[in-house]
Coordinates of C-alpha atoms in Angstrom, one line a residue:
M1 CA 18.5 17.1 37.7
V2 CA 20.9 20.1 37.8
T3 CA 19.5 22.9 40.4
R4 CA 20.6 26.4 41.0
F5 CA 19.5 29.7 41.3
V6 CA 18.6 32.5 39.2
L7 CA 18.9 36.3 39.2
N8 CA 16.1 38.1 38.4
E9 CA 18.6 41.8 38.2
S10 CA 15.0 43.8 37.9
T11 CA 13.9 42.4 40.9
N12 CA 17.0 41.7 42.5
R13 CA 14.7 38.1 43.6
Y14 CA 17.0 34.6 43.2
R15 CA 14.4 31.7 41.6
L16 CA 15.2 27.9 42.2
H17 CA 15.5 26.6 38.5
G18 CA 14.1 22.5 39.7
E19 CA 14.5 20.1 43.0
A20 CA 17.5 20.6 45.4
T21 CA 18.2 18.7 48.9
A22 CA 19.0 21.2 51.9
D23 CA 22.8 20.2 51.8
E24 CA 23.1 21.0 47.9
I25 CA 20.5 24.4 48.9
L26 CA 22.9 25.8 51.2
S27 CA 25.8 25.9 48.8
Q28 CA 24.3 27.4 46.7
V29 CA 23.5 29.8 49.5
R30 CA 27.1 30.1 50.3
R31 CA 28.0 30.4 46.5
M32 CA 24.9 33.8 47.0
V33 CA 26.5 35.2 49.5
V34 CA 30.1 35.3 48.2
D35 CA 28.9 36.7 44.7
H36 CA 26.6 39.7 47.6
L37 CA 30.2 40.2 48.8
T38 CA 32.2 40.3 46.1
R39 CA 30.0 42.9 44.4
R40 CA 30.6 45.4 47.2
S41 CA 31.8 48.6 46.7
K42 CA 32.3 49.7 50.4
P43 CA 36.1 49.5 51.5
I44 CA 37.2 47.5 53.8
T45 CA 38.8 49.8 56.2
S46 CA 39.3 48.5 59.5
P47 CA 38.8 45.4 61.2
T48 CA 35.5 46.1 62.6
D49 CA 34.5 46.1 58.7
A50 CA 36.5 43.4 58.0
A51 CA 34.9 41.0 60.9
S52 CA 30.9 42.2 59.6
Y53 CA 32.3 41.2 56.4
L54 CA 33.0 37.7 57.3
A55 CA 30.6 36.7 60.1
D56 CA 27.9 35.6 57.8
Y57 CA 30.5 33.8 55.5
L58 CA 31.8 32.1 58.4
D59 CA 29.2 31.3 60.5
G60 CA 27.8 27.7 60.4
S61 CA 30.4 25.9 59.6
E62 CA 30.5 22.4 61.4
Y63 CA 34.4 22.2 60.4
E64 CA 37.1 24.6 60.6
V65 CA 37.9 27.4 57.3
F66 CA 40.9 29.0 56.4
A67 CA 39.2 31.5 54.1
A68 CA 40.7 35.1 52.5
L69 CA 40.2 37.9 51.2
F70 CA 41.5 39.5 48.6
L71 CA 41.5 43.2 48.4
D72 CA 42.7 46.0 45.1
N73 CA 44.6 48.5 46.6
R74 CA 41.7 50.5 47.2
H75 CA 41.2 48.1 49.6
C76 CA 37.8 47.3 47.8
V77 CA 37.1 43.2 47.9
I78 CA 38.2 41.3 43.9
A79 CA 37.4 37.5 46.3
L80 CA 36.7 35.2 48.9
R81 CA 37.7 31.8 49.1
T82 CA 37.7 29.1 51.6
L83 CA 41.1 28.2 50.7
F84 CA 41.2 25.7 53.7
R85 CA 39.6 22.6 55.5
G86 CA 39.7 20.7 58.3
S87 CA 38.1 18.4 60.6
I88 CA 36.7 19.7 63.5
D89 CA 39.4 21.0 65.5
A90 CA 42.2 21.3 62.8
C91 CA 42.8 22.9 59.9
S92 CA 46.1 22.9 57.8
V93 CA 47.3 25.7 56.1
Y94 CA 49.8 26.2 53.2
P95 CA 51.8 29.3 52.9
R96 CA 52.4 28.4 49.0
K97 CA 48.6 28.4 47.9
I98 CA 47.7 31.6 49.5
V99 CA 50.7 33.4 48.1
K100 CA 49.6 31.4 44.0
E101 CA 46.1 32.3 45.0
A102 CA 46.9 36.1 45.4
L103 CA 48.9 36.3 42.4
K104 CA 46.5 34.8 40.7
C105 CA 44.1 37.8 42.5
N106 CA 45.9 40.1 41.5
A107 CA 45.5 41.6 44.5
A108 CA 47.4 44.3 46.6
A109 CA 46.3 43.0 50.3
V110 CA 45.0 40.0 52.3
I111 CA 42.4 40.0 54.9
F112 CA 42.9 36.4 56.5
A113 CA 39.2 34.3 58.3
H114 CA 39.6 31.7 60.2
N115 CA 36.6 29.9 62.8
H116 CA 36.8 27.3 65.4
P117 CA 33.0 25.0 64.7
L118 CA 30.9 24.8 68.5

């Protein structure tokens, strides 16, 4: 059965439709976090802003990831993407793919993020 969360915009609450495993729910929640973060209108003006913005997204991952936060010319978020996923202690990064994604998003600036899982 296809499971999804549906946002009721008038109440700003989500409703789960269907049955789901814990992994499916976590996957949906990650998508919801990204959607929520990309709708934010406040520009990122400092490293502290960027760190607080990315902390929830990267927290709790069991493997290394390399993510990019694509910004417009006012440093507001266009998109947040996990570009590469590695193992528990390594993650390969390919500049060509990063440039391709930045051009696709029409980004004026990019902030990179990388975690080290426990």
